[in-house]
XYZ file of C-alpha atoms in Angstrom:
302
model
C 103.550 112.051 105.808
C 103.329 113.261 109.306
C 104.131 117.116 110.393
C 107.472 117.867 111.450
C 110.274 118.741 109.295
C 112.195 116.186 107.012
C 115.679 116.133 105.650
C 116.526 114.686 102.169
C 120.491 113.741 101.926
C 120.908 115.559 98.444
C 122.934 113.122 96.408
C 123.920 111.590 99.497
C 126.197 113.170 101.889
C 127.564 115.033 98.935
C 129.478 117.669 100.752
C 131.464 115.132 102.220
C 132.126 112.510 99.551
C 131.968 112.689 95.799
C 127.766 112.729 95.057
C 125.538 109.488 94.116
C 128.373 107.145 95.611
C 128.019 104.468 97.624
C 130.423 105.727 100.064
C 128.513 109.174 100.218
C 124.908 107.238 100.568
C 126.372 105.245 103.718
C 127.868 108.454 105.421
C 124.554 110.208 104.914
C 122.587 107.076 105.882
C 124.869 107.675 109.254
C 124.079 111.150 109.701
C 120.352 109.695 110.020
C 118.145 112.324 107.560
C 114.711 111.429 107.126
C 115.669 110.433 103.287
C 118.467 109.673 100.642
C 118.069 111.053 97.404
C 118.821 109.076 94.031
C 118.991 110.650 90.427
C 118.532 108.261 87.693
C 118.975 107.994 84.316
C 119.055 104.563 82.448
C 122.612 103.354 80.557
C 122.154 101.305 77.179
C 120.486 98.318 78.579
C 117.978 100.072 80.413
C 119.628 99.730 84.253
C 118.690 103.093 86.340
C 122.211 104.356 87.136
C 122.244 107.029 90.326
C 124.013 109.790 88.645
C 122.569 113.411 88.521
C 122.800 114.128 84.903
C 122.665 112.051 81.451
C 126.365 113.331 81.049
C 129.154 111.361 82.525
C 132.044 113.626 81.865
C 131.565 115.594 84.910
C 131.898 113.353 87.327
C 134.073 110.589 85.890
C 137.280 110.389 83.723
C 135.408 108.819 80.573
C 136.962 110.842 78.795
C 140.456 108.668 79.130
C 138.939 105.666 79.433
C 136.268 105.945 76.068
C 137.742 108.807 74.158
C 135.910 107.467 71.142
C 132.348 107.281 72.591
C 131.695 111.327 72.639
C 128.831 112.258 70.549
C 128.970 115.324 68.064
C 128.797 117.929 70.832
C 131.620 116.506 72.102
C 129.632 115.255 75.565
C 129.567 111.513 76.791
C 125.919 110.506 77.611
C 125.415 107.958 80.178
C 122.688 106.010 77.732
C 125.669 105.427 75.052
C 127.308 102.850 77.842
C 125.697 99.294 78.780
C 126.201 99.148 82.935
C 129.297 96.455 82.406
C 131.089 99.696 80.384
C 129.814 101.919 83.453
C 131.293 99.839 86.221
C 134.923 100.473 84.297
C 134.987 104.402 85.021
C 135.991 106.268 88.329
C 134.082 108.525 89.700
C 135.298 111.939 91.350
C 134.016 115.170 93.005
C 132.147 117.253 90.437
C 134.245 119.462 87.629
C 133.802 121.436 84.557
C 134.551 119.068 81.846
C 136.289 122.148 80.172
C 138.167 123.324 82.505
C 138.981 120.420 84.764
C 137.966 122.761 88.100
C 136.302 121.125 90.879
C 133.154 123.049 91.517
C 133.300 123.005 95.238
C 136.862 123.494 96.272
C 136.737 122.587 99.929
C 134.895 119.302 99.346
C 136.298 116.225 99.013
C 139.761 116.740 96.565
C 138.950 116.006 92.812
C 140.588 112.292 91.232
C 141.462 110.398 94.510
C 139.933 107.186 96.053
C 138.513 104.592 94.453
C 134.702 105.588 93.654
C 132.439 103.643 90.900
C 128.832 104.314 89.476
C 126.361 101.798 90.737
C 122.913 101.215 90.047
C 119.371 102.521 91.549
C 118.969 98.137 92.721
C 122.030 98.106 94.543
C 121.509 101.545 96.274
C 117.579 100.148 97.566
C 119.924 97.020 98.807
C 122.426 99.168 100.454
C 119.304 101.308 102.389
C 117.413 98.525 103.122
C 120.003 96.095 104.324
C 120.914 99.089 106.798
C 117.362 99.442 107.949
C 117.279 95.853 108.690
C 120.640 95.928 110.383
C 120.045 99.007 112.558
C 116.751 99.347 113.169
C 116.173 102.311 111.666
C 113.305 102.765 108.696
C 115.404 105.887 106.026
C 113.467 106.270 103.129
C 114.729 106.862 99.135
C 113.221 109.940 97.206
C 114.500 108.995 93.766
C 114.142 111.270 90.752
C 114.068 110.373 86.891
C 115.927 112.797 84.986
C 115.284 114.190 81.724
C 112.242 111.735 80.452
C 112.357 113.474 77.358
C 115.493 112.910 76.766
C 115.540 109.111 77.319
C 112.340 109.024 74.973
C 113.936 110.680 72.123
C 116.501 107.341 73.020
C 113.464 105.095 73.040
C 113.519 104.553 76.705
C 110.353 104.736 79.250
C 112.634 105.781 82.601
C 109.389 106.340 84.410
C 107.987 102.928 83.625
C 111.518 101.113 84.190
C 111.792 102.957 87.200
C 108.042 102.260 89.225
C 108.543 98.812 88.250
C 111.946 98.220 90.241
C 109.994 100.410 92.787
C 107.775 97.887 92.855
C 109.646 95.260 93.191
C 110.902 96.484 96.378
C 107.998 96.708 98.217
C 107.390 100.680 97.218
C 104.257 100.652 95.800
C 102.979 103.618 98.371
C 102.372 106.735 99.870
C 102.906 104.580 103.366
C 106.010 102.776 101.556
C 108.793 105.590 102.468
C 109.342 106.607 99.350
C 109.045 110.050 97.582
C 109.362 110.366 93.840
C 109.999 113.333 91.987
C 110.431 114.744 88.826
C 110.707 118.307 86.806
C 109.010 117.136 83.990
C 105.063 117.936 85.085
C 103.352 116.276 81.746
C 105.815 112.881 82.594
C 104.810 113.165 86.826
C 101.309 113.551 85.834
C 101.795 110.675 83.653
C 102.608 108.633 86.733
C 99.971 109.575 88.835
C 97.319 109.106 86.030
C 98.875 106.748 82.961
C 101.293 104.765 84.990
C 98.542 104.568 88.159
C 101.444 105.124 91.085
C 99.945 105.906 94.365
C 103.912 106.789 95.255
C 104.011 109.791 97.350
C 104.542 112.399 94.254
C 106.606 115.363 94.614
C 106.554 118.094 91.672
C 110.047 119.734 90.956
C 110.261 123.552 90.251
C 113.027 125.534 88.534
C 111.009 128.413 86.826
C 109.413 131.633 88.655
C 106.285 130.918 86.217
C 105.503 128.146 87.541
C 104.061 129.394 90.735
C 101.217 130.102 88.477
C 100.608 125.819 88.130
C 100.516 125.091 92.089
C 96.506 124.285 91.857
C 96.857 122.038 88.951
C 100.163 120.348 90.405
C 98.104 119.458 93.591
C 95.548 117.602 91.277
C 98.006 114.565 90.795
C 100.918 115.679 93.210
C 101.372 115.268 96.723
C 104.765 117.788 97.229
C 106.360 120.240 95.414
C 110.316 121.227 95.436
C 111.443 124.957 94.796
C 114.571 126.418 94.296
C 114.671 128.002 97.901
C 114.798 131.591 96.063
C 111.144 131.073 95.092
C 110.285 131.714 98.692
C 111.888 134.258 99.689
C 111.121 138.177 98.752
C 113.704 140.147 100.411
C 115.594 141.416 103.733
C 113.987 145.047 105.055
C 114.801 146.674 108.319
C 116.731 143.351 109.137
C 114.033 140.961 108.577
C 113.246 138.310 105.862
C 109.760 139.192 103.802
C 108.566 136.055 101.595
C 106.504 135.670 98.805
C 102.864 133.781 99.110
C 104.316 130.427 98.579
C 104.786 127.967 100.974
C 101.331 129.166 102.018
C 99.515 129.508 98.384
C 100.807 125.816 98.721
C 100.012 124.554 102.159
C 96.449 125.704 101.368
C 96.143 123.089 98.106
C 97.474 120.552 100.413
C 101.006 120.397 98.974
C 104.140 119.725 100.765
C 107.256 122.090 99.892
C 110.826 120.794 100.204
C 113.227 123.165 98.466
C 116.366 122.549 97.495
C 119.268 122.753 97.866
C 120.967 124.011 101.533
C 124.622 124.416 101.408
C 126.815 125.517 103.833
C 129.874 126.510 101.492
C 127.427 128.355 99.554
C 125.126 130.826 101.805
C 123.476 133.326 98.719
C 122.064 135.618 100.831
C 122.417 134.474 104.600
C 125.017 135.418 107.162
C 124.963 131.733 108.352
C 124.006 128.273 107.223
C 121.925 128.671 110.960
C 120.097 131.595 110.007
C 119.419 130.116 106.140
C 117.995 127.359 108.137
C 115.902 129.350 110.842
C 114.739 131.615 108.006
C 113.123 128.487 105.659
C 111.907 126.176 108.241
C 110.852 128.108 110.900
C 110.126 131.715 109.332
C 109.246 130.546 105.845
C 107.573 126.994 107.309
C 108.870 124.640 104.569
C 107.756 121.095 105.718
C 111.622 119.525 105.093
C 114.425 120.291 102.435
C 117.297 118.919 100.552
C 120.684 119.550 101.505
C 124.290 118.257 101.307
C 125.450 118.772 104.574
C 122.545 115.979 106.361
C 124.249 116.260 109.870
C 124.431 120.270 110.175
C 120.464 120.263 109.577
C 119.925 116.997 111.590
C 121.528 118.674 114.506
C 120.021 122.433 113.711
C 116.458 120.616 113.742
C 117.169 118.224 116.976
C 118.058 121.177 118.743
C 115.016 123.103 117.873
């Protein structure tokens, strides 16, 4: 992994085009970031599907086409559906399954076009076949969601997952590929159990886990915050940040928060000044975002 800044399409171009679709992963792929992300979670007969949760009925209409195939809390999980049921469901701009709202109103308009789930095979065909046609060499950063979860289903979505990996000529840390995970005990698992020498980054959601940066560096390469980790607050007009992206530079880790959105700022004035605050000010070595072009073109510049 060499030294300049990276950007990860988050769910593809997913400000653009309903997330994890093909059509989002070839407008991203366009929009030349570094890397497309893929979240995967495995359907009934054990194909990774890109999708970012083990629910479908936020992102699909499953609801009218399986009424029957809720469980008891009234949810549809992706792992109740072979990939032939999958392929019959359309696929549309995130929404709260209770209240129908899109989450993002300005994105792309909720039920129209003609999207379909596909499978973590056929997105590695659609990347590579446009690295052999242009030229270019994007890489995938997929991420396994909820291994827990798909054990408790008697699943191994790590194992399922390295193997297809694998197959594809990412074996690694040279292959372009960067996996990732929350779950620490199941990314440790890969590193030591599952033997991957796959460039491993090491998710982050909760402020306590700060605490575990020495022990993730033992088996991972990376780590990805929520950007909030890193920064401590404005005074006097300038941004103060906590220890770390440094705590972590110094155990040899790479940090690539997530996520950078433009229609949703937090704290910053600007989506330029989020972005000159955490790569420049903060240092993060690259970051995940679903607007690929505005940070492609923020970081040319630079």
């Amino acid at each position: 992994m060499n030294s300049r800044k990276i950007v990860i399409a988050h769910r593809g171009a997913s400000a653009y085009l309903p997330e994890h679709t093909m059509e989002a992963k070839a407008m991203a792929y366009a929009m030349n970031p570094d890397y497309i992300e893929q979240d995967l979670v495995l359907s009934k007969d054990n194909v990774p599907v890109v999708i970012h949760d083990i629910y479908l009925d936020d992102v699909t209409n499953v609801t009218e086409v399986f009424p029957d195939k809720k469980r008891k809390d009234n949810r549809y999980y992706v792992i109740d559906f072979t990939f032939d049921e999958l392929q019959l469901l359309q696929v549309t701009e995130r929404f709260n399954p209770k209240t129908g709202k899109q989450f993002y109103p300005t994105r792309f308009p909720k039920n129209k076009g003609n999207f379909k789930l596909h499978s973590f095979e056929q997105e590695i065909e659609l990347i590579q076949g446009l690295n052999y046609s242009t030229g270019k060499n994007i890489g995938i950063y997929p991420e396994i969601k909820n291994p827990e979860f798909h054990y408790e289903n008697g699943k191994d979505i790590a194992k399922i997952t390295l193997d297809i990996l694998s197959d594809y000529g990412y074996k690694t840390k040279n292959d372009n590929c960067i996996f990732q995970c929350f779950d620490a005990k199941e990314l440790e698992r890969v590193r030591t159990e599952l033997k991957s020498d796959l460039f491993l980054v090491q998710l982050m959601e909760f402020p306590e886990e700060t605490k575990k940066l020495q022990h993730f560096a033992t088996y991972a390469d990376g780590i990805g915050p929520w950007y909030k980790q890193i920064i401590d607050k404005k005074e006097n007009g300038k941004w103060l940040f906590t220890s770390f992206v440094s705590d972590a530079h110094k155990l040899g880790l790479k940090v690539h928060p997530y996520t950078f959105r433009a229609d949703q700022l937090g704290e910053f004035s600007s989506f330029n000044e989020m972005l000159q605050v955490l790569f420049f000010e903060a240092n993060i070595d690259g970051g995940f975002t679903d607007f690929p072009d505005k940070i492609v073109e923020f970081l040319a510049k630079k």
